[in-house]
Short mmCIF file of C-alpha atoms and ligand atoms in Angstrom, two decimals:
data_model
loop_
_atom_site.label_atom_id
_atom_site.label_comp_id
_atom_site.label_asym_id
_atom_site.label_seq_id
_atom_site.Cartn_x
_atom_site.Cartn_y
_atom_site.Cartn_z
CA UNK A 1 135.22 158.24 160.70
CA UNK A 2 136.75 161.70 161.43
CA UNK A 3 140.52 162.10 161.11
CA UNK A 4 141.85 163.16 164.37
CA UNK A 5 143.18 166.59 163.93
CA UNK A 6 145.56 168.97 165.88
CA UNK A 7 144.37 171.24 167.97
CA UNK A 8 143.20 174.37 166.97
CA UNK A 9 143.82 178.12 168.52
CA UNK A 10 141.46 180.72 168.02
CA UNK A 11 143.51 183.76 166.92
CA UNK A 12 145.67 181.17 164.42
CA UNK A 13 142.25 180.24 162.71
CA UNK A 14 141.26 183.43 162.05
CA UNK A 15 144.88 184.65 161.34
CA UNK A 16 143.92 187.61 163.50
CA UNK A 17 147.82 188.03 163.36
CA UNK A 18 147.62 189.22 159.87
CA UNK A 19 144.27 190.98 159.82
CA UNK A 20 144.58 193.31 163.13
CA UNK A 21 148.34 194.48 161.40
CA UNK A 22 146.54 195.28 158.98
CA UNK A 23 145.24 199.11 159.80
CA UNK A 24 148.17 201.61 158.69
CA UNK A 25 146.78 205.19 159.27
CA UNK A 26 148.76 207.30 156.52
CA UNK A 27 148.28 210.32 159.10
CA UNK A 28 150.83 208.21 161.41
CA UNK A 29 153.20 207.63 158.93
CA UNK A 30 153.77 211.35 158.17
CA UNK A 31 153.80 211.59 161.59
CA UNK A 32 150.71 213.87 162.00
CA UNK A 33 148.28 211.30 163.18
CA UNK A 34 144.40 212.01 162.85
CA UNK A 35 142.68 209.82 165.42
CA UNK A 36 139.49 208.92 163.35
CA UNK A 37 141.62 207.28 160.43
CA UNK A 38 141.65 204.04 161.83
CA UNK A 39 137.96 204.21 161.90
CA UNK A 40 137.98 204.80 158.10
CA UNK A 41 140.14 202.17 157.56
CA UNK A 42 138.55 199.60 159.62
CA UNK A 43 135.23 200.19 158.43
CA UNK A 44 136.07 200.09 154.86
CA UNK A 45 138.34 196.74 155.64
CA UNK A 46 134.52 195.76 156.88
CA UNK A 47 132.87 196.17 153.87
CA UNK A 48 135.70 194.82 151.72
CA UNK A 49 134.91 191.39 154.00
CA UNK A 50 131.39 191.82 153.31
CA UNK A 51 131.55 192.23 149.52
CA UNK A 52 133.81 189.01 149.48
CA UNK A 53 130.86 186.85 151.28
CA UNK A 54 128.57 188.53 148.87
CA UNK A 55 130.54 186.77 146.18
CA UNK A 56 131.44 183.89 147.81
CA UNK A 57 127.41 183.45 147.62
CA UNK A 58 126.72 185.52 144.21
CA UNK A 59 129.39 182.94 142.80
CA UNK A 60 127.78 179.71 144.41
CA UNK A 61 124.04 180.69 143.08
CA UNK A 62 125.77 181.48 139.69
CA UNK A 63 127.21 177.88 139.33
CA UNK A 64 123.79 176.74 139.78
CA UNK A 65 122.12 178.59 137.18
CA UNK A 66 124.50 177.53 134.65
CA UNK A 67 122.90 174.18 134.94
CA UNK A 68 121.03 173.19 131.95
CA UNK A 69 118.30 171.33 134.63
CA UNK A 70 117.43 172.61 137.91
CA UNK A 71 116.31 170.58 140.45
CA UNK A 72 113.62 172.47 143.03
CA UNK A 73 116.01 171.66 145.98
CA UNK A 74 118.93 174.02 144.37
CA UNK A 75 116.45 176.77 143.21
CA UNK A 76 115.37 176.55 147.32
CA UNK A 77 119.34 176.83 148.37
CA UNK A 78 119.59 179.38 145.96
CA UNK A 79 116.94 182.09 147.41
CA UNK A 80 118.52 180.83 150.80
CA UNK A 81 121.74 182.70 149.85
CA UNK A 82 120.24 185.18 148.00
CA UNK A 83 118.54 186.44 150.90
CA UNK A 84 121.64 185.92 153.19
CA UNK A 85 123.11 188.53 151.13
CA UNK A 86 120.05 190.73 151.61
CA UNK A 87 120.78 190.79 154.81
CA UNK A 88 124.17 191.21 154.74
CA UNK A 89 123.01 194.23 152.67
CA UNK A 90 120.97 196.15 155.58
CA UNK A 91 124.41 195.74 157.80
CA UNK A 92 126.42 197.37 155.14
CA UNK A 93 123.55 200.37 155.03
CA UNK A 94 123.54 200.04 158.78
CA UNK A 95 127.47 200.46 158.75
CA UNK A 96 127.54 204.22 157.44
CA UNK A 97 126.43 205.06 160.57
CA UNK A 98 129.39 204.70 162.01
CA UNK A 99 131.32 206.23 159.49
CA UNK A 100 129.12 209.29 159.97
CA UNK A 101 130.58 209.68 163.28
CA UNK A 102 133.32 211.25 162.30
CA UNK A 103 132.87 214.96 161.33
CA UNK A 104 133.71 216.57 158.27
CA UNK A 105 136.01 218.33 159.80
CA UNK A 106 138.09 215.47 161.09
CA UNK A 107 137.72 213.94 158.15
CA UNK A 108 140.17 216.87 156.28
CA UNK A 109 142.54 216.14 159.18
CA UNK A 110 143.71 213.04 156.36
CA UNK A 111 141.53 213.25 153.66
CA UNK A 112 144.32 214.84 150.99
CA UNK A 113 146.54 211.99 152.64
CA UNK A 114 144.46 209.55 149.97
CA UNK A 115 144.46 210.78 146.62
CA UNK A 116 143.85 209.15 144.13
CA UNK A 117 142.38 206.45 146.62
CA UNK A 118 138.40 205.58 146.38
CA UNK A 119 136.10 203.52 147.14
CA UNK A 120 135.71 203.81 143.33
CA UNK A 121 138.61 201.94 142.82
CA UNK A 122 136.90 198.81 145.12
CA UNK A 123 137.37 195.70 142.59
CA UNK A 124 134.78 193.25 144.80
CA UNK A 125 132.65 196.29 144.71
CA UNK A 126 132.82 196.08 140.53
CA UNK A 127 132.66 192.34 140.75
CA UNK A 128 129.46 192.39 142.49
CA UNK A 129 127.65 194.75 139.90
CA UNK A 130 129.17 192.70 136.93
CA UNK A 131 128.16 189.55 138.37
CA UNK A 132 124.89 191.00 139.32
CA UNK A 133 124.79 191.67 135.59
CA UNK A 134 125.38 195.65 135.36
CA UNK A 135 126.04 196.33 131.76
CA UNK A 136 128.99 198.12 130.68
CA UNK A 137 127.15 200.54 128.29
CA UNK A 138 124.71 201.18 130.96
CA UNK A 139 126.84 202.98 133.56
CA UNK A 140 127.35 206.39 134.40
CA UNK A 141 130.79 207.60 133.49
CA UNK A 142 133.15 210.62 134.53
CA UNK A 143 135.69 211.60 132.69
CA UNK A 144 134.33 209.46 129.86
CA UNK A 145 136.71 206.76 130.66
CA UNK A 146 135.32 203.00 131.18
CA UNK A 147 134.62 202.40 135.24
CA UNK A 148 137.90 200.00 135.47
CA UNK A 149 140.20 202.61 134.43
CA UNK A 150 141.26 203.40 137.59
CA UNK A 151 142.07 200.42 138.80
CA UNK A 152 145.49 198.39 138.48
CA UNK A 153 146.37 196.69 135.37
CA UNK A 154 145.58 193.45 137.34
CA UNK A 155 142.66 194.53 138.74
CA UNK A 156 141.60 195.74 135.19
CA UNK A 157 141.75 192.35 133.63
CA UNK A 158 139.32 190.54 136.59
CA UNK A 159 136.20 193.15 136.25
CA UNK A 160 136.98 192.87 132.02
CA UNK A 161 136.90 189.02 132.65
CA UNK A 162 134.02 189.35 134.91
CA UNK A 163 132.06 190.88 132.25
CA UNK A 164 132.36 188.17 129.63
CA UNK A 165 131.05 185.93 132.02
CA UNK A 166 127.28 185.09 132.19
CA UNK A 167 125.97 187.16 135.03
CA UNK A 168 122.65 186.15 137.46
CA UNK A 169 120.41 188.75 135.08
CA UNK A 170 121.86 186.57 132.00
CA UNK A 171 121.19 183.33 133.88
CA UNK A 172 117.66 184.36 135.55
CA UNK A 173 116.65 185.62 132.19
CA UNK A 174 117.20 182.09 130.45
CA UNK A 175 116.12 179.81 133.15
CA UNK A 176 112.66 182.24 133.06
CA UNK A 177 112.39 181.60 129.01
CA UNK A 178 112.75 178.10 129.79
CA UNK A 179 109.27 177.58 132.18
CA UNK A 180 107.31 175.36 130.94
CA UNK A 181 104.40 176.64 131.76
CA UNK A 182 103.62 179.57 129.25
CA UNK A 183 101.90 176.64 127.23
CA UNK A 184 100.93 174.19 128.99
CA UNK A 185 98.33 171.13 128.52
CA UNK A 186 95.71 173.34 126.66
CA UNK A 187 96.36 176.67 128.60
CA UNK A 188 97.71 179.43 126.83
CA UNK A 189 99.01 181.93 129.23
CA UNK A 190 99.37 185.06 127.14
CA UNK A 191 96.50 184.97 124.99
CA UNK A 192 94.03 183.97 128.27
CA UNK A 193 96.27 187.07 130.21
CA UNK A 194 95.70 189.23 127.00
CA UNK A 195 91.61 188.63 127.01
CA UNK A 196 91.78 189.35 130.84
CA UNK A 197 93.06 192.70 130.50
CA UNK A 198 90.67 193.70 127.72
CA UNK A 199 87.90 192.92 129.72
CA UNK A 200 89.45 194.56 132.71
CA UNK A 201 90.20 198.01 131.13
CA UNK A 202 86.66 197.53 129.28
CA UNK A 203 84.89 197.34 132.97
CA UNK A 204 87.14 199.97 134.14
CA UNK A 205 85.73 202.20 131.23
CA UNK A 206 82.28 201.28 131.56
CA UNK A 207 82.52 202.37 135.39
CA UNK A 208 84.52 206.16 134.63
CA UNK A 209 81.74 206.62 132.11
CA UNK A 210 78.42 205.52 134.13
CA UNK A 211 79.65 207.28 136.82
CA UNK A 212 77.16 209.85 137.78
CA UNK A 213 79.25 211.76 140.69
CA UNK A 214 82.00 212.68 138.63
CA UNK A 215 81.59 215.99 136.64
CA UNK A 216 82.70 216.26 132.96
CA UNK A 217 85.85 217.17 133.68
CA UNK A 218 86.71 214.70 136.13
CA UNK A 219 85.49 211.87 133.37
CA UNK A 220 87.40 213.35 131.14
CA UNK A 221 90.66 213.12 133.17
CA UNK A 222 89.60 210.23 134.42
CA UNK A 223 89.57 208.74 130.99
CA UNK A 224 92.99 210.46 129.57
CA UNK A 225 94.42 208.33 132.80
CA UNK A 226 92.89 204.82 131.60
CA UNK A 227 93.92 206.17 128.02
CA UNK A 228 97.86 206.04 129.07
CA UNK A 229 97.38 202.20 131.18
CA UNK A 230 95.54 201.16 128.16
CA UNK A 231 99.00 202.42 126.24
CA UNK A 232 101.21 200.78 128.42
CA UNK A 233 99.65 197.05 127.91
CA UNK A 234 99.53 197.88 124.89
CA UNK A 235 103.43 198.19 124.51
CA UNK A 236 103.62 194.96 126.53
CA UNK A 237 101.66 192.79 124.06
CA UNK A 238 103.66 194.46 120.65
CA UNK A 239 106.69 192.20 120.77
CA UNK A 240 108.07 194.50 117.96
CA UNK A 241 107.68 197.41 120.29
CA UNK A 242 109.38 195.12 123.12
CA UNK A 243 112.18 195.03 120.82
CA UNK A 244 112.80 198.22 120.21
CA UNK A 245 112.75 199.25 124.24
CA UNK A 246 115.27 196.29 124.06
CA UNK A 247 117.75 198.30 121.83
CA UNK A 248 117.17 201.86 123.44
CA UNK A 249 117.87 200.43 126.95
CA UNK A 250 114.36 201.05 128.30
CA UNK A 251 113.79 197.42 129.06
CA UNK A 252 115.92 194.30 129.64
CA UNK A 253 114.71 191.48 130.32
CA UNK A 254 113.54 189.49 126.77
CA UNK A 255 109.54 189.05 125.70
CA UNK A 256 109.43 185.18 126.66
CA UNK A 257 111.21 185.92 130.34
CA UNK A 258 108.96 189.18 130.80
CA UNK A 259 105.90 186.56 130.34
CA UNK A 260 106.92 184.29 132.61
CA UNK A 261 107.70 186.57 135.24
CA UNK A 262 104.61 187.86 134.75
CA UNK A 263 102.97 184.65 134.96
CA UNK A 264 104.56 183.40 138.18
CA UNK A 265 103.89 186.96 139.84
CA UNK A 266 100.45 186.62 138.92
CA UNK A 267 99.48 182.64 139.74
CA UNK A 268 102.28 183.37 142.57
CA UNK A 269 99.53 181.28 145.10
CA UNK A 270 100.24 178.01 143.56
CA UNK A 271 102.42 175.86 145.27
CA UNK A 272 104.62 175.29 142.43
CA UNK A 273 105.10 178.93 141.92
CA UNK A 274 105.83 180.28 145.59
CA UNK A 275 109.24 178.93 144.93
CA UNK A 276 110.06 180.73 141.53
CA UNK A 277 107.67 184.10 143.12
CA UNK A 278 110.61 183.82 146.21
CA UNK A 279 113.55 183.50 143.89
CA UNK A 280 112.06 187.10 141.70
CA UNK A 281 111.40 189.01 145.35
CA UNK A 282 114.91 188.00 146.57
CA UNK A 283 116.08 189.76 143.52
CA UNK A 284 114.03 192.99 143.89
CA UNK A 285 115.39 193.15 147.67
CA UNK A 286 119.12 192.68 146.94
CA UNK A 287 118.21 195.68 144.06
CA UNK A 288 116.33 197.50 146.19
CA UNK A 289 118.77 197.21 148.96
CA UNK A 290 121.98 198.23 146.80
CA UNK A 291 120.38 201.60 145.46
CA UNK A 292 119.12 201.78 149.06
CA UNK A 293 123.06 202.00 149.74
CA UNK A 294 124.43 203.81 146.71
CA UNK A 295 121.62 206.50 148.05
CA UNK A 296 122.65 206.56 151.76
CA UNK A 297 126.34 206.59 150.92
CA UNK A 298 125.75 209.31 148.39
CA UNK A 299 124.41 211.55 151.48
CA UNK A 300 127.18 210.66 153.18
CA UNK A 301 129.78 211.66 150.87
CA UNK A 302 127.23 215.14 150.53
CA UNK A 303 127.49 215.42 153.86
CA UNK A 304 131.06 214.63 154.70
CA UNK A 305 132.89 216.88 151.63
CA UNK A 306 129.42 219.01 150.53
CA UNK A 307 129.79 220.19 146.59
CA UNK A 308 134.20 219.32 146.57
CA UNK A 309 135.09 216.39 144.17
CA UNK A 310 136.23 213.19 145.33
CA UNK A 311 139.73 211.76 146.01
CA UNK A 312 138.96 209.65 142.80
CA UNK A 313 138.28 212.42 140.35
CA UNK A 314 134.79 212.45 139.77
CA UNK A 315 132.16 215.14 140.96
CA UNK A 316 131.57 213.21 143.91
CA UNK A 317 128.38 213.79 145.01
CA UNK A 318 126.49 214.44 141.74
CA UNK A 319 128.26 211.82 139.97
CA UNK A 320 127.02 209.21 142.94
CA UNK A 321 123.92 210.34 142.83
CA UNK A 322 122.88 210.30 138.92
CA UNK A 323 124.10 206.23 139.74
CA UNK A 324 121.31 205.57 141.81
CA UNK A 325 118.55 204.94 138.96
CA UNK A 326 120.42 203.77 136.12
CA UNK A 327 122.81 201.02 137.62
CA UNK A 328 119.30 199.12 138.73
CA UNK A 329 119.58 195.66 137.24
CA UNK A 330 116.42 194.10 137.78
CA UNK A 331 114.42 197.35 136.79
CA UNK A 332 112.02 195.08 134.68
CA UNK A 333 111.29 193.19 137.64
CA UNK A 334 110.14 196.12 139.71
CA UNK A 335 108.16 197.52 136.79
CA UNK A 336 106.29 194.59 136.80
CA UNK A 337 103.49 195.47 139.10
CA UNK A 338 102.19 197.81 136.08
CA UNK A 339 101.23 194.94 134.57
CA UNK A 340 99.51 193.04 137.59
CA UNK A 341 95.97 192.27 137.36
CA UNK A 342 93.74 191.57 140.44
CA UNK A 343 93.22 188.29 141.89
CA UNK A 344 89.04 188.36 140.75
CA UNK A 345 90.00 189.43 137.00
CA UNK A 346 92.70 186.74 136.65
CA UNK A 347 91.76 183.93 134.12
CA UNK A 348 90.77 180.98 135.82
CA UNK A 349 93.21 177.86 135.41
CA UNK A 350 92.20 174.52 133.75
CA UNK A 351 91.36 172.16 136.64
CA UNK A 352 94.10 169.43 135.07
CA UNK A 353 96.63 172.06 134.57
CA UNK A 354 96.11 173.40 138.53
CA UNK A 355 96.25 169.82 139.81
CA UNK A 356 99.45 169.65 138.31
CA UNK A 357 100.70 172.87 140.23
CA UNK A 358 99.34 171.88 143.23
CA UNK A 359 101.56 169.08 145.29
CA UNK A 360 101.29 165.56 144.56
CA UNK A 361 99.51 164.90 148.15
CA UNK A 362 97.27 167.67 148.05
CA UNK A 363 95.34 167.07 145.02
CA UNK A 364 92.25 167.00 144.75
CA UNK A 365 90.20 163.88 144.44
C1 HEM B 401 134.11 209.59 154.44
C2 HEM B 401 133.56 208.61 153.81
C3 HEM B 401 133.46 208.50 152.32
C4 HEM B 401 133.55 209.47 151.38
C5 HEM B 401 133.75 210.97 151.57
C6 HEM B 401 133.41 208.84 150.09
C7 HEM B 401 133.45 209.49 148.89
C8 HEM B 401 133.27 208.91 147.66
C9 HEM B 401 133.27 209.60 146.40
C10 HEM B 401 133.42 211.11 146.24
C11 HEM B 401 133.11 208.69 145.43
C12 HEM B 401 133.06 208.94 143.90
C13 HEM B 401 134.38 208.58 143.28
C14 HEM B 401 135.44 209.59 143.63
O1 HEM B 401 135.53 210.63 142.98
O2 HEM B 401 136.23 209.30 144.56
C15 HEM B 401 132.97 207.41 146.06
C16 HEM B 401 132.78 206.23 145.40
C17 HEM B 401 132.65 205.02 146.03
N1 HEM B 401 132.76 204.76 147.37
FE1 HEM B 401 132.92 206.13 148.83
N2 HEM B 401 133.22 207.51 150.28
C18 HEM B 401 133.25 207.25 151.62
C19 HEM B 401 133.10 206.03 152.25
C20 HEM B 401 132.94 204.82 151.60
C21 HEM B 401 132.83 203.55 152.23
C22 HEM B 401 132.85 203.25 153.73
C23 HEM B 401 132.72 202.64 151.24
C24 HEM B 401 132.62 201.17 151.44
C25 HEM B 401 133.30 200.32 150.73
C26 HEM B 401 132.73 203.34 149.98
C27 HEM B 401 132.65 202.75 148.74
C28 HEM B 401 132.59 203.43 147.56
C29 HEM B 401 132.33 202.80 146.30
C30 HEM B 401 132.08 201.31 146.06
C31 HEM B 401 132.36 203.79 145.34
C32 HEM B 401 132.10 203.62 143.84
C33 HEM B 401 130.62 203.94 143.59
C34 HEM B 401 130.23 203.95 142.12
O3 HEM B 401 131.06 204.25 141.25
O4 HEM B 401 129.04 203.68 141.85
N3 HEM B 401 132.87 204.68 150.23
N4 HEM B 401 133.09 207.56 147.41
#
């Protein structure tokens, strides 16, 4: 039974008391107001909401994958929130737009008013990369001082612990290593894969060469092209080589988890795979969708103060953009699709072994 509770009043719930005194336009305290600062305050009090959903989720799916055994149900609730946060995502791109309203122009009505004040110094904004699973050594810096140093000594020490902790690439990469299905009653993914591709580049060969329309110098271009694919699964089936893209940065994700994402992007029609194939996608979005906004916002801040540096020291615009490529965290996700094969050339599953990926009611007889 319920316990009966007082009555509650909309503005005390929300503590709308506390939040709507919350907008102090520095422009009004030295008593030269600037009308659009309260815009730039509110809509960066917006984001700063956002960003703490975005963890309140990140932080939930986290706990989950820290779990030794996963149970299909929380693996389901995860790519739930995960996409929740995608779309909180496409409001947050969305959002700029209404930043944008205000002109550069009125912008330098309070702009100096900030220094040293950035969105650079956002801690839930640093918490979401490091718990996204952003590497330290991997990000751009200015002033080649570490990303945190601009924060508050307390802030420092919560993005520092943050990056001790395991983060979803960490936890996404282990719970891939751990399917069981790389070897599985009789069928051995990566060596039927392997044979699949051989043949398929063979084929592809046989039809640049036999083909009579091209001239010579098409074939031969034609051929330098399969050459450089032929290189590139090549380099996917040297674990040494895998390795060593490991240490210079160029990849990320280990040999055993690159397999099975692999495998469940391939045999992604299965029924026991749409699940897993959901949970990669919902990655590649919320990836996708935060260089999507480091992009947009990186126009913005070209647009707003042009080639000037930012109120937080860096070079502001080129510094933003050269972020947009290399703080990707699921890169080897993405670059997956090199590696896809099509449905036709795909080896063909051992009846048992499909039964058993199939669902218990729909097997067949
Ligand atoms: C007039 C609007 C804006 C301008 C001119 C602007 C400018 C800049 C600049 C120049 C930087 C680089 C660091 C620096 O030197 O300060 C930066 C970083 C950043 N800004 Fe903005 N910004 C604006 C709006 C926003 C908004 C609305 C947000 C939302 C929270 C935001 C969040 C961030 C974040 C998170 C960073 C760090 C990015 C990184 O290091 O990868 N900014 N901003």
């Amino acid at each position: 039974m319920q316990r009966p509770h007082p009555p509650l009043y909309y503005a005390d719930y929300l503590q709308l008391d506390r939040l709507l005194a919350s907008q102090s336009p520095k422009s009004v305290e030295y008593g030269k107001p600037a009308h659009d600062e309260m815009l730039f305050i509110i809509v960066h009090q917006a984001y700063e909401l956002w960003f703490k959903q975005i963890l309140h989720e990140m932080d939930a799916v986290i706990a989950t994958f820290k779990q030794d055994y996963l149970e299909e149900k929380a693996i389901g609730i995860a790519v739930h929130r995960l996409s929740r946060i995608t779309e909180i995502q496409k409001v947050l791109i969305e959002q700029l737009r209404i930043l944008e309203t205000m002109t550069p122009l009125d912008f330098l009505e309070f702009r100096d008013l900030l220094t040293p004040a950035s969105g650079f110094q956002s801690l839930q904004f640093r918490l979401v990369e490091n718990k996204l699973g952003l590497k330290p050594e991997l990000r751009k810096m200015y002033d080649k001082t570490a990303y945190y140093s601009r924060l508050s000594a307390p802030h420092q020490e919560i993005v520092q612990e943050a990056e001790t902790e395991k983060s979803l690439f960490e936890l996404i990469e282990r719970w891939l290593e751990r399917t069981p299905f790389l070897e599985f009653q009789g069928f051995n993914f990566w060596a039927s894969y392997r044979a699949a591709v051989a043949q398929m580049l063979e084929n592809d060969r046989r039809i640049v060469q036999n083909n009579a329309t091209l001239s010579a110098e098409e074939k031969k271009q034609q051929l330098l092209e399969l050459a450089k694919t032929e290189e590139n699964f090549a380099a996917l089936f040297d674990e040494e080589k895998h390795r060593q893209f490991l240490r210079t940065g160029q990849r990320r994700l280990s040999y055993r988890a690159t397999h099975a994402a692999l495998l469940i992007n391939l045999y992604r029609d299965e029924p026991i795979l749409h699940l897993p194939f959901r949970l990669l996608t919902v990655l590649v979005d919320i990836d996708e969708l935060l260089t999507t906004w480091r992009y947009r916002h990186a126009l913005m801040v070209q647009r707003m103060i042009g080639a000037k540096i930012g109120t937080g020291g860096s070079s502001g615009y080129p510094y933003l953009r050269a972020t947009i490529e290399s703080h990707k965290v699921f890169g080897d996700l993405f670059n997956l699709a090199t590696f896809l094969i099509p449905r036709s050339a795909l080896p063909a599953l051992p009846e048992a072994f499909e039964k058993n990926l199939g669902f218990f009611y729909n097997q067949k007889p």
